[in-house]
Coordinates of C-alpha atoms and ligand atoms in Angstrom, one line a residue:
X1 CA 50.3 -159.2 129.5
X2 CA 52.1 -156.3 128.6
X3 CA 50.3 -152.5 129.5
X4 CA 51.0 -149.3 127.7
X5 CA 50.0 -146.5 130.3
X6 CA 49.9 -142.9 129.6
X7 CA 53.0 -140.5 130.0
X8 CA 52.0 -137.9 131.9
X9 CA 55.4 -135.6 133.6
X10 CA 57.9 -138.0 132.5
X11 CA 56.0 -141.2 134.1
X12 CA 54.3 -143.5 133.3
X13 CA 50.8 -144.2 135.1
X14 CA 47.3 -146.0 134.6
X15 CA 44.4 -144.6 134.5
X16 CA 42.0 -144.0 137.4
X17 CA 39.5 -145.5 136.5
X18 CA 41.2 -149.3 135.9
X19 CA 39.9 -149.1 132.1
X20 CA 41.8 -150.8 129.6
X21 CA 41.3 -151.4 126.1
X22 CA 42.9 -153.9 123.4
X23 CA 45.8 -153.6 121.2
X24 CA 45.5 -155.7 118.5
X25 CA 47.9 -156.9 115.9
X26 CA 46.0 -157.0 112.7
X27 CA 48.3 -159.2 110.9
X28 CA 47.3 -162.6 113.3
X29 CA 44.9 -161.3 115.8
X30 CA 47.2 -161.6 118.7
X31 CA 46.6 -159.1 121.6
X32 CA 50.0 -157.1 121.9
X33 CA 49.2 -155.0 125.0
X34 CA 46.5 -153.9 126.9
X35 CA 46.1 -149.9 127.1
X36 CA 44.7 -148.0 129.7
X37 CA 42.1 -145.9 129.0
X38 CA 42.1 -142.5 129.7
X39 CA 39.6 -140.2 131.1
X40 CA 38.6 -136.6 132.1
X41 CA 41.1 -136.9 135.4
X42 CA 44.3 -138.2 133.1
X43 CA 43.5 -135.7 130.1
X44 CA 43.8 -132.7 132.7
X45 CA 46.9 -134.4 134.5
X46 CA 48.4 -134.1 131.2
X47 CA 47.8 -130.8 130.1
X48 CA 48.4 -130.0 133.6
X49 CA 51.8 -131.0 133.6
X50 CA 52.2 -129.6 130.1
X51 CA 51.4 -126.0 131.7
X52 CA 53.8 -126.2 134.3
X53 CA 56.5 -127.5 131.9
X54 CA 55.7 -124.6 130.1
X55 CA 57.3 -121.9 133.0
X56 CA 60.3 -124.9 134.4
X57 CA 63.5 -125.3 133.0
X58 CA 61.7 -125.8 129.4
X59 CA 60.4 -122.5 129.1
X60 CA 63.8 -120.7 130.3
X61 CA 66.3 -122.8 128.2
X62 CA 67.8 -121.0 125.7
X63 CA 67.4 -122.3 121.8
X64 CA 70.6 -124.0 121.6
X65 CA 70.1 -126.2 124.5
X66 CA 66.9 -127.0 123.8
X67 CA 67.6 -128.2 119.9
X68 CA 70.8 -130.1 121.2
X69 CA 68.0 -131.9 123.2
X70 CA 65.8 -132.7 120.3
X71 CA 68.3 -133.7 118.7
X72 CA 69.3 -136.5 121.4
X73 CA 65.8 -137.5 120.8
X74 CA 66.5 -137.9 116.9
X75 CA 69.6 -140.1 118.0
X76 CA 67.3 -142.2 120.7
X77 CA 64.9 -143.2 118.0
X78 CA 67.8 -144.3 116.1
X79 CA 69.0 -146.5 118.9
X80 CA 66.3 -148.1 119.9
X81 CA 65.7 -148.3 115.8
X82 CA 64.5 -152.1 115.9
X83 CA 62.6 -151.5 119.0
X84 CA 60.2 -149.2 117.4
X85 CA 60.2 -150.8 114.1
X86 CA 59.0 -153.9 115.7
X87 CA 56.2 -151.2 117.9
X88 CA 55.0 -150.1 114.5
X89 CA 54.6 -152.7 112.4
X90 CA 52.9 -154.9 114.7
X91 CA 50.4 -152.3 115.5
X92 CA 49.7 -152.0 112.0
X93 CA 50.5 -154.9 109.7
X94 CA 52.9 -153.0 107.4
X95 CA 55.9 -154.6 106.3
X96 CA 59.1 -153.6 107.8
X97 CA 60.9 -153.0 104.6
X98 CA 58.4 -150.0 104.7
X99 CA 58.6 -148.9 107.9
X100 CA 62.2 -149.2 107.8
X101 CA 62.8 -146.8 104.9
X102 CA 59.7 -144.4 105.8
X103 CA 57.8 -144.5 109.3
X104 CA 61.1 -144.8 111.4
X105 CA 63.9 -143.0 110.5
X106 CA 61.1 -139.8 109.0
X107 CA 60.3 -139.7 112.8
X108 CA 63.8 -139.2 114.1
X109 CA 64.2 -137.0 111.2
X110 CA 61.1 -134.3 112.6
X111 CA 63.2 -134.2 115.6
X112 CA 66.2 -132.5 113.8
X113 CA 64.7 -130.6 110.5
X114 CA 62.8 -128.8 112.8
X115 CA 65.4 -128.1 116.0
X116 CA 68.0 -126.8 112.7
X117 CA 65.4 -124.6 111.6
X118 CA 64.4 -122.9 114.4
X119 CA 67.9 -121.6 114.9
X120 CA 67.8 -119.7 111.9
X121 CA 64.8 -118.4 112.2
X122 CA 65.1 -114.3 112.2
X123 CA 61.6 -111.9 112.8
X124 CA 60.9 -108.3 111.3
X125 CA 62.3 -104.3 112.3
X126 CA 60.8 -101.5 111.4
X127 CA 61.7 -98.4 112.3
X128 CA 58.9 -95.2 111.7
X129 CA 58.3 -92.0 112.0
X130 CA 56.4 -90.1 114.9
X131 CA 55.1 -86.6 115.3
X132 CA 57.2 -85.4 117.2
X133 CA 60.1 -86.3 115.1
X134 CA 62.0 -89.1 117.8
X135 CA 60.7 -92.1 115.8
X136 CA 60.0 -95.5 116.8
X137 CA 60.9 -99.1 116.5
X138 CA 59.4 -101.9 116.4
X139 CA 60.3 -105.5 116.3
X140 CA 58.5 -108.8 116.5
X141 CA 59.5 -111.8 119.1
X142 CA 58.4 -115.1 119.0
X143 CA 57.0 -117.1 121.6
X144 CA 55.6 -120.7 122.2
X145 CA 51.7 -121.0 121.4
X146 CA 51.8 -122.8 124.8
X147 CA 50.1 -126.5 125.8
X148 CA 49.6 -128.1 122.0
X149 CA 46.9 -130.8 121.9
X150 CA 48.3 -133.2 119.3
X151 CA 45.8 -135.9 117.6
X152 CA 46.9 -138.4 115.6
X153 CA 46.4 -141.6 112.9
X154 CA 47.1 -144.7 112.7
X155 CA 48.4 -144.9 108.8
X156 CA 51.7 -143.2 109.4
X157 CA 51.9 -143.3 113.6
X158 CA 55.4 -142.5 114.5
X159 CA 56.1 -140.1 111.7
X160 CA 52.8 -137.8 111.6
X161 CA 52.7 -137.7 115.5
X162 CA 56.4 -136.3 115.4
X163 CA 55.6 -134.3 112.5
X164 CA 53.4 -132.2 115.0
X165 CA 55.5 -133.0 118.1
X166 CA 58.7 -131.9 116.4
X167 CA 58.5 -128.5 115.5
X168 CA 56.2 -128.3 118.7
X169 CA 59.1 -128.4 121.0
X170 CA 61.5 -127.1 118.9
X171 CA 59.4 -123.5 119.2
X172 CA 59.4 -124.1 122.9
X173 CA 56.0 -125.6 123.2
X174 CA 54.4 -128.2 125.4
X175 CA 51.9 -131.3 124.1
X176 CA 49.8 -133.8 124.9
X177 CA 49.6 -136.2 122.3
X178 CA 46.3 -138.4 121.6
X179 CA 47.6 -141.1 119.3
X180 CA 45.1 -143.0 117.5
X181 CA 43.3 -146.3 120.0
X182 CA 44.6 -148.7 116.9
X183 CA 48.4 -147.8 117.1
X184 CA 49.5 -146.4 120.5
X185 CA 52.6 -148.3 120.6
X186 CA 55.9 -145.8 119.8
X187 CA 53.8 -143.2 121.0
X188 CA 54.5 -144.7 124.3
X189 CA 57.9 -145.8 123.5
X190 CA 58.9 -142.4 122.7
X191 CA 58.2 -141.4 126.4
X192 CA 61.5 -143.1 127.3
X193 CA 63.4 -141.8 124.7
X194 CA 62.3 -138.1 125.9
X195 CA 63.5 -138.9 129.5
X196 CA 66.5 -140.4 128.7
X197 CA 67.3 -137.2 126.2
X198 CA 66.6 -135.3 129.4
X199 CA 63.4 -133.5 127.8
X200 CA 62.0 -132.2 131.2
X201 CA 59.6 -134.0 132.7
X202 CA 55.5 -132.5 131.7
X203 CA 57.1 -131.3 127.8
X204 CA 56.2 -134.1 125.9
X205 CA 52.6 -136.1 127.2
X206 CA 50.6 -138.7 125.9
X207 CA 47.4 -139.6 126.7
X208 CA 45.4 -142.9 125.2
X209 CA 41.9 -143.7 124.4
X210 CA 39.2 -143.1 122.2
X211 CA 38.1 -140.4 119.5
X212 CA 34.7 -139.0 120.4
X213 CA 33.2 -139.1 124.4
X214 CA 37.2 -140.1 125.3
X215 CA 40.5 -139.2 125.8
X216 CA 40.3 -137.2 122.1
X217 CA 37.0 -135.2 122.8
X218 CA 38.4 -134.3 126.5
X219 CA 41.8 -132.9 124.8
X220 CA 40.3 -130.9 122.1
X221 CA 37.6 -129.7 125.1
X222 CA 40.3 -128.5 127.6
X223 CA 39.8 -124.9 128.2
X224 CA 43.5 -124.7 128.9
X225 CA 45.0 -126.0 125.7
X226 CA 45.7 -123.6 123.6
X227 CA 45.7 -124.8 120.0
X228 CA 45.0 -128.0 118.5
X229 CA 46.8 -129.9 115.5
X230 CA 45.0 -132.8 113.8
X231 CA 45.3 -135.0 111.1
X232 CA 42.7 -137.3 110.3
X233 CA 39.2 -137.6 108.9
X234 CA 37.6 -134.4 107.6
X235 CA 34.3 -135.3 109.8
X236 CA 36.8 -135.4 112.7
X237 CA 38.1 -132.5 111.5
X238 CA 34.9 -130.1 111.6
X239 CA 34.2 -131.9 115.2
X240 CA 37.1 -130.7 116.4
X241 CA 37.4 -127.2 114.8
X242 CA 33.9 -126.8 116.8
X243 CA 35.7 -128.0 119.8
X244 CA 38.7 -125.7 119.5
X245 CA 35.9 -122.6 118.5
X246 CA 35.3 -122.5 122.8
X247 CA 38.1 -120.0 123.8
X248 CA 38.9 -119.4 120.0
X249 CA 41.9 -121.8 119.9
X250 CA 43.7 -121.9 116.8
X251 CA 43.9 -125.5 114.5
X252 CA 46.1 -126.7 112.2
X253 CA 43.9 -129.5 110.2
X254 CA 45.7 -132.3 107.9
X255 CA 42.4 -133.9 107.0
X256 CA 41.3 -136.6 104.2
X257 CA 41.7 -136.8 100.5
X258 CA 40.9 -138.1 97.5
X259 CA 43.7 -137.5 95.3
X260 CA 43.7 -137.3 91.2
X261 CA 46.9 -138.7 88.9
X262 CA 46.5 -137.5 86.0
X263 CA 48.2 -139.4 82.9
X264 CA 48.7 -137.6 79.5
X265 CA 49.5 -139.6 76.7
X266 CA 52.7 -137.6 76.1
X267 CA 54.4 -139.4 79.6
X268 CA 56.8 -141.8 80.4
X269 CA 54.9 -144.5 80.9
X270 CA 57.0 -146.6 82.7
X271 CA 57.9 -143.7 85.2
X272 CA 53.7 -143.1 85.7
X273 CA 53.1 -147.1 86.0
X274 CA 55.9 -146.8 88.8
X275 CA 54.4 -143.9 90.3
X276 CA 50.9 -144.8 90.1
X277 CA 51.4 -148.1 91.4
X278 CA 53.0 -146.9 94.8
X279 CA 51.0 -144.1 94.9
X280 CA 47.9 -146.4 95.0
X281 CA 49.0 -149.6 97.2
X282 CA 51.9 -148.6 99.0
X283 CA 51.2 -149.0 102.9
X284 CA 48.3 -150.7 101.4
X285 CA 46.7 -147.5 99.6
X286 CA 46.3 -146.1 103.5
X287 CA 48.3 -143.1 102.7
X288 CA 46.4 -139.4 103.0
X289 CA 48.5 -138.4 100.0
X290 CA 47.5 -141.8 97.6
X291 CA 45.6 -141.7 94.5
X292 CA 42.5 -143.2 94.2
X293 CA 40.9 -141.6 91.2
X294 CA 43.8 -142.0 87.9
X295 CA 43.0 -140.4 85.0
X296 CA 44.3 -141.2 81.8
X297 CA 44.2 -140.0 78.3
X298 CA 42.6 -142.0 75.6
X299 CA 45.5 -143.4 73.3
X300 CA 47.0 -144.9 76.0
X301 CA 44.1 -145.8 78.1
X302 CA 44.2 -149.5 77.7
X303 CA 47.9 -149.8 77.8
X304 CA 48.1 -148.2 80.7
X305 CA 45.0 -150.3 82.5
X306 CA 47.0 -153.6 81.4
X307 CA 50.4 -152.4 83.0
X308 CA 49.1 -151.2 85.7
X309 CA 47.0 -154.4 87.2
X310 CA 50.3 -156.3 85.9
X311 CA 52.2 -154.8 88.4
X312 CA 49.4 -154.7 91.1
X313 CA 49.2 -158.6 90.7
X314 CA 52.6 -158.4 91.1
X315 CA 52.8 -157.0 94.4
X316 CA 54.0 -159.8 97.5
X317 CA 51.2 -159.9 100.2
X318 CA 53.1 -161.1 103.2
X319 CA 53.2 -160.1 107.2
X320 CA 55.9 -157.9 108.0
X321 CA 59.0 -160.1 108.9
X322 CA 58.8 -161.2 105.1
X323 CA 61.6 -159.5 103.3
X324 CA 60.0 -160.1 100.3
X325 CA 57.2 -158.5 101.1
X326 CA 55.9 -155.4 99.7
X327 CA 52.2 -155.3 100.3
X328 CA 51.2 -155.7 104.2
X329 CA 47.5 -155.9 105.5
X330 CA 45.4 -152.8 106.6
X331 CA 45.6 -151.9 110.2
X332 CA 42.7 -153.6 112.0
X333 CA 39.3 -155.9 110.5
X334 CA 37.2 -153.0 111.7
X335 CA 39.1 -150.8 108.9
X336 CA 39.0 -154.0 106.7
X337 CA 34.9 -153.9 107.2
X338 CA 35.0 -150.2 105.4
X339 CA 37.8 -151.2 102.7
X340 CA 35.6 -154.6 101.9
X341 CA 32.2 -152.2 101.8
X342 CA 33.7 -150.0 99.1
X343 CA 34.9 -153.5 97.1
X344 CA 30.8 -154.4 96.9
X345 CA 29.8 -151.2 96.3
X346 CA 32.2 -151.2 93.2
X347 CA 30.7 -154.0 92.5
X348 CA 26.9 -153.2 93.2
X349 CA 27.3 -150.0 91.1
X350 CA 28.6 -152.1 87.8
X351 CA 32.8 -151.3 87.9
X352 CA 34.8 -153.6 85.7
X353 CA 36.9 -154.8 88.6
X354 CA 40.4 -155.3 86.4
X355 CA 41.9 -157.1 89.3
X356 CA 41.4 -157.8 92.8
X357 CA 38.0 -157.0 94.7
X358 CA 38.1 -159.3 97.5
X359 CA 40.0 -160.9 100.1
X360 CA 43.5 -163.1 99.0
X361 CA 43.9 -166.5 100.3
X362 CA 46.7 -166.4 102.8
X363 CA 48.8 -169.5 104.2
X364 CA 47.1 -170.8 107.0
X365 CA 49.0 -169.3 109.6
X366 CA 47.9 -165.8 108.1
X367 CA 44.6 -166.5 107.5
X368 CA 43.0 -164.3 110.4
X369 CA 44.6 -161.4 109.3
X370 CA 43.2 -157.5 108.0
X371 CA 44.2 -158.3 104.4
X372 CA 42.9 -156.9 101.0
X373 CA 43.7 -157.2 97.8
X374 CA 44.9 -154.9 95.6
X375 CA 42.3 -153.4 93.6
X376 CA 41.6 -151.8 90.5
X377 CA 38.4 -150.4 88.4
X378 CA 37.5 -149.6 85.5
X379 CA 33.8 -148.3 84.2
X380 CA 32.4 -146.6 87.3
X381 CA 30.7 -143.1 86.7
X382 CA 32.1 -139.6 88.1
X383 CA 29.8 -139.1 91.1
X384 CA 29.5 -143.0 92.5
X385 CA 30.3 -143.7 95.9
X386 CA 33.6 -145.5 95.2
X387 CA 35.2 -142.3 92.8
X388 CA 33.8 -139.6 95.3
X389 CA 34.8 -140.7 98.8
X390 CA 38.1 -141.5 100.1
X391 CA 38.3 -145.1 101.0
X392 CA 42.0 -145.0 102.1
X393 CA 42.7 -148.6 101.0
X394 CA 44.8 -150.2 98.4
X395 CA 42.6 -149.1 95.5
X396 CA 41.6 -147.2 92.2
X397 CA 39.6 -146.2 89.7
X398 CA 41.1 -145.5 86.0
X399 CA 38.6 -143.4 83.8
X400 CA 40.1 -142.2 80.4
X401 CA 39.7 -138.7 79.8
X402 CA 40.2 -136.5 76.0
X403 CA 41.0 -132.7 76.2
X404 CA 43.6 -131.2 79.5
X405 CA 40.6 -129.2 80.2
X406 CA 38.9 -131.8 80.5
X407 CA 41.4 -133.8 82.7
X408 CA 41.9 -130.3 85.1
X409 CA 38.1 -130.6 85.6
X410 CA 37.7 -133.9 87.0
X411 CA 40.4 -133.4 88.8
X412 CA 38.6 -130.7 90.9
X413 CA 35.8 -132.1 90.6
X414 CA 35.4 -133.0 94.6
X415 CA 35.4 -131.0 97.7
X416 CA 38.7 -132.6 98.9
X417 CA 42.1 -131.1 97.7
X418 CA 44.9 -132.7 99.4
X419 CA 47.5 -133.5 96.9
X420 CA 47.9 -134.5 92.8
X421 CA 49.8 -135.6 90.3
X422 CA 50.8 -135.0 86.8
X423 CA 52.6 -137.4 84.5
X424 CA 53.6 -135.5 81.2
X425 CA 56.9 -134.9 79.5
X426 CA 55.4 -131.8 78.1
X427 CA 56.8 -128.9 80.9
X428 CA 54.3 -126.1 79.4
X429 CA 51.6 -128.5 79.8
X430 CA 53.3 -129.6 83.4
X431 CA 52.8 -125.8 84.6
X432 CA 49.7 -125.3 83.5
X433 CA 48.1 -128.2 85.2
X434 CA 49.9 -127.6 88.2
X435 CA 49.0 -124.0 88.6
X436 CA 45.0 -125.6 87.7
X437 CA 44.9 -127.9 89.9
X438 CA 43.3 -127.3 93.6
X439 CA 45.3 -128.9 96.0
X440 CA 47.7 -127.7 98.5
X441 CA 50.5 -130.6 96.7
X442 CA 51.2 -131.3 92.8
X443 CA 53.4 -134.0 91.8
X444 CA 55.2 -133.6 88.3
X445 CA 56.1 -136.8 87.5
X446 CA 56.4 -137.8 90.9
X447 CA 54.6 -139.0 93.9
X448 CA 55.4 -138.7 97.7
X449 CA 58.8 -136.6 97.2
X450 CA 58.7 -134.6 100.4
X451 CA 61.2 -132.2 101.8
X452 CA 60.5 -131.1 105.2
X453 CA 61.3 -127.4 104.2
X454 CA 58.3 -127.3 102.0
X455 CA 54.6 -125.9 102.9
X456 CA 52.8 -129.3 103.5
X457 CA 48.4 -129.1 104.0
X458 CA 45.3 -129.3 102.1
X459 CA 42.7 -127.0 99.4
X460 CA 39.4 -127.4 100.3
X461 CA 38.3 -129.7 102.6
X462 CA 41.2 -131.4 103.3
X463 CA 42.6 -129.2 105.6
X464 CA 43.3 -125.8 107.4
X465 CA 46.7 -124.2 107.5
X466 CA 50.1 -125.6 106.4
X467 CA 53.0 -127.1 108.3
X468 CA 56.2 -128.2 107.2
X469 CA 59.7 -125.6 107.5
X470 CA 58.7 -122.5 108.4
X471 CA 55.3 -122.7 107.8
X472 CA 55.3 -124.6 110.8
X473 CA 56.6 -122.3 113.2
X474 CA 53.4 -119.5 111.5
X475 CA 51.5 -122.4 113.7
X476 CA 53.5 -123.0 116.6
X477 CA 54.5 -119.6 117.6
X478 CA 52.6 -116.5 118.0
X479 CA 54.5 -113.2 116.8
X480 CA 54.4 -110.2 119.0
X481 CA 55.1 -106.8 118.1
X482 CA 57.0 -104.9 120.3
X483 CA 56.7 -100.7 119.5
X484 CA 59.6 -98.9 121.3
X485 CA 59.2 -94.6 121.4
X486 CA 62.4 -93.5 121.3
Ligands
NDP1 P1 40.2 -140.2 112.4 O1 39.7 -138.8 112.0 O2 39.1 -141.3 112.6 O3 41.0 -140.2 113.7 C1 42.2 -139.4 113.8 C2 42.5 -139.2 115.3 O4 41.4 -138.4 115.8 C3 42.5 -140.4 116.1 O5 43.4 -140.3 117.1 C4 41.1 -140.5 116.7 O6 41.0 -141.3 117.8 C5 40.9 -139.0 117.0 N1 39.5 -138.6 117.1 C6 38.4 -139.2 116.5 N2 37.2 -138.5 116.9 C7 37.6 -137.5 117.7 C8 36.9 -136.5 118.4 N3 35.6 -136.3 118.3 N4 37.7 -135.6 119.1 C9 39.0 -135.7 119.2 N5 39.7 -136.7 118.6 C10 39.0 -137.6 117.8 O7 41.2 -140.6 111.2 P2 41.9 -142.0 111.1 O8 42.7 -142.3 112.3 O9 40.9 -143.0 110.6 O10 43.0 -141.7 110.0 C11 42.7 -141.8 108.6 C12 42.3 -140.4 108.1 O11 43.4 -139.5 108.2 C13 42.1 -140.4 106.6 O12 40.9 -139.7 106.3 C14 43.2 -139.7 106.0 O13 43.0 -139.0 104.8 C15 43.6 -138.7 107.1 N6 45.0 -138.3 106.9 C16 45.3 -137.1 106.5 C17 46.6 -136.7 106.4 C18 46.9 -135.3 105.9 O14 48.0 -134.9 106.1 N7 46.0 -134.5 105.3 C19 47.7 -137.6 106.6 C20 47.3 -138.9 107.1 C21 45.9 -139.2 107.2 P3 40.5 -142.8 117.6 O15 41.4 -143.4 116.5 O16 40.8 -143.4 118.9 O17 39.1 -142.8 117.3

């Protein structure tokens, strides 16, 4: 049976203790590895390792070598492309024609967006006046943050993990990365891509176990990490933002959603059935930036209802070798359980379920799989469990709206304020909305259009700070001042 071990200064090794825990591939059932466990010894190993890195050959390359590096790394994902195609999709039942466009080659990308940018990347002069008439200068350096802790999901595993890890090591930082217990697969692969880019041995670190009382919980804890970036669950969140408050360690916090489209009557509607229909099932609706609550107005209410569970009936459930397949099954039965709780709450709070609700029959061979079916409701009231709490499955509820006010207002109507989107071919009304709306993303007639230059992070309770471009390095660099008398 294979073992996935943790990567602690470029090697791998097992964990003291001899506990393991299963990998499971959600799609048949079938145990893919066993992973070692770790605990308190392995966490400070790793951040250990990430210290020293810190003053070795890492911390006295200068930019250009160490971006030609990162980019070597962007190149070994791309080699070993099938390799870690095959790593993600079985760890979580999507289908490769997804993980193919998205999961894999975004996570090379991270690698050289971020090494590019940092060589531009200029820092403030000023000169002033003194007393006694010489003057001064100052100007502003910037250096590493140090040992990053980097905690990460399961939804989008290769591609939010390098979204931290990239600009990480492109400002000259060390991590240790806790990738979720349900998908620790290229985590691990990517530990032999950094060696064989000749990343020095303690830069990048990965560490496996659990959330809470594990491997997560020790990370966060570790006096001598010094700032934390998560993305997950706003509960998680808050734990670890009390966590990081012990030594006053900054966080960067991409945290949970639950995202409003908003449909005026004055749209393309084919462009917002398109957009609303990825935007609620694609990677089978667990995407931090999908909508659950849609929002249309009242001409073309019904229209739109009708199109839209058209073309989620359309959707091809299959595992992920199907080519065909566009809809694959959620990462694990325990996820499944949640999913499946919200379907009968639905239910037990009177929704008009307009299609799906349950569990599809699958061939025989599939039949043990995580799957859903698509989902859509219709009827629910504004504060029930199932149009105020993010789910993160392949689901939504429609509720038809009359004024823009109106509309703006349900929108931010909830503590969360991730992302949004607006379908209107009206541009005054486009602006408006978007400058309304609280969330840290607004979509004008799109959905999931990301450039990596661009400020990326949540309103309200869905998150603390903003990576992405140079918003990134604000987090992974601190800024000194340097004040010279002349
Ligand atoms: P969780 O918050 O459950 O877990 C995220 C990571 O944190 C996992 O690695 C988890 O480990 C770890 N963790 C859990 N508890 C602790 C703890 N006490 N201390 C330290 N680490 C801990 O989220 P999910 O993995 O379920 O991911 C889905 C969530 O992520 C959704 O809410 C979604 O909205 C959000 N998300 C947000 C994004 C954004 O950019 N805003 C993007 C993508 C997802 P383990 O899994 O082993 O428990």
């Amino acid at each position: 049976m294979k073992e996935i071990k943790h990567f602690i200064n470029g090697q791998y090794v097992g964990s003291a203790s001899g506990k393991l825990f299963d990998n499971v591939n959600p799609v048949n059932g079938q145990l893919i590895a066993k992973v070692h466990e770790a605990g308190e010894t392995e966490v400070d190993a790793a951040v250990k390792a990430a210290r020293a890195a810190l003053k070795g050959p890492w911390g006295r390359m200068t930019v250009a070598e160490r971006t030609e590096i990162l980019h070597r790394v962007a190149d070994g994902i791309t080699a070993r492309f099938d390799e870690f195609l095959e790593a993600e999709c079985q760890d979580t039942g999507k289908p490769k024609s997804l993980a193919s466009h998205i999961d894999i080659p975004r996570g090379a990308a991270n690698f050289k967006v971020f090494a590019d940018l940092i060589k531009n990347v200029a820092t403030e002069a000023f000169e002033m006046a003194t007393p006694d008439g010489a003057g001064a200068l100052n100007y502003a350096v910037r250096r590493p943050k140090g040992v990053i802790g980097v905690i990460s999901p399961w939804n989008l595993p290769l591609l939010l993990m390098t979204w931290k890890v990239g600009p990480a090591l492109a400002c000259g930082n060390t991590v240790v990365v806790k990738p979720s217990e349900e998908t620790p697969s290229t985590t691990a692969l990517l530990g032999e891509v950094m060696n064989a880019a000749g990343v020095p041995a303690g830069v990048y670190n990965v560490v496996h176990g659990f959330g809470g009382d594990s491997a997560g919980a020790f990370l966060t804890a570790h006096p001598d990490v010094d700032a934390i970036t998560f993305t997950g669950e706003t509960g998680t969140g808050e734990t670890i933002m009390r966590a990081a408050a012990k030594g006053v360690r900054q966080v960067s916090l991409e945290l949970g959603g639950k995202n409003a489209g908003i449909v005026f009557a004055d749209c393309d509607l084919d462009k917002a059935i398109e957009g609303t229909l990825r935007s609620a099932f694609a990677n089978c609706g667990q995407v931090c930036l999908g909508t659950e609550r849609v929002y249309v107005e009242r001409p073309i209410f019904d229209e739109f209802v009708a199109r839209l569970k058209a073309g989620a009936e359309a959707l091809k459930i299959g595992e992920p070798n199907d080519p065909e397949a566009n809809f694959g099954s959620l990462v694990s039965h325990k996820h499944r359980e949640k999913v499946l709780s919200y379907y009968q709450k639905a239910k037990d709070e009177g929704a008009t379920v307009v299609t799906g609700g349950g569990v599809p029959e699958m061939p025989a061979h599939l039949a043990g799989g995580a799957w859903v079916q698509p989902t859509i409701w219709t009827g629910l009231p504004d504060d029930s469990a199932v149009v105020t709490e993010e789910i993160f499955g392949p689901c939504c509820h429609i509720r038809p709206f009359d004024t823009e006010e109106e509309a703006i207002e349900l929108a931010n109507s909830l503590p969360y304020g991730l992302a949004s989107a607006i379908w209107t071919e009206n541009a005054s009304r486009a602006h408006r909305g978007a400058g309304q709306i609280e969330a840290g993303i607004v979509w004008v007639n799109s959905w999931f259009l990301r450039d990596l230059r661009t400020a990326f992070g949540g309103s309200k309770q869905s998150g603390i700070g903003r990576e992405g471009g140079v918003h990134s390095l604000e987090f992974y660099t601190e800024l000194k001042n340097v004040c010279i008398k002349l």
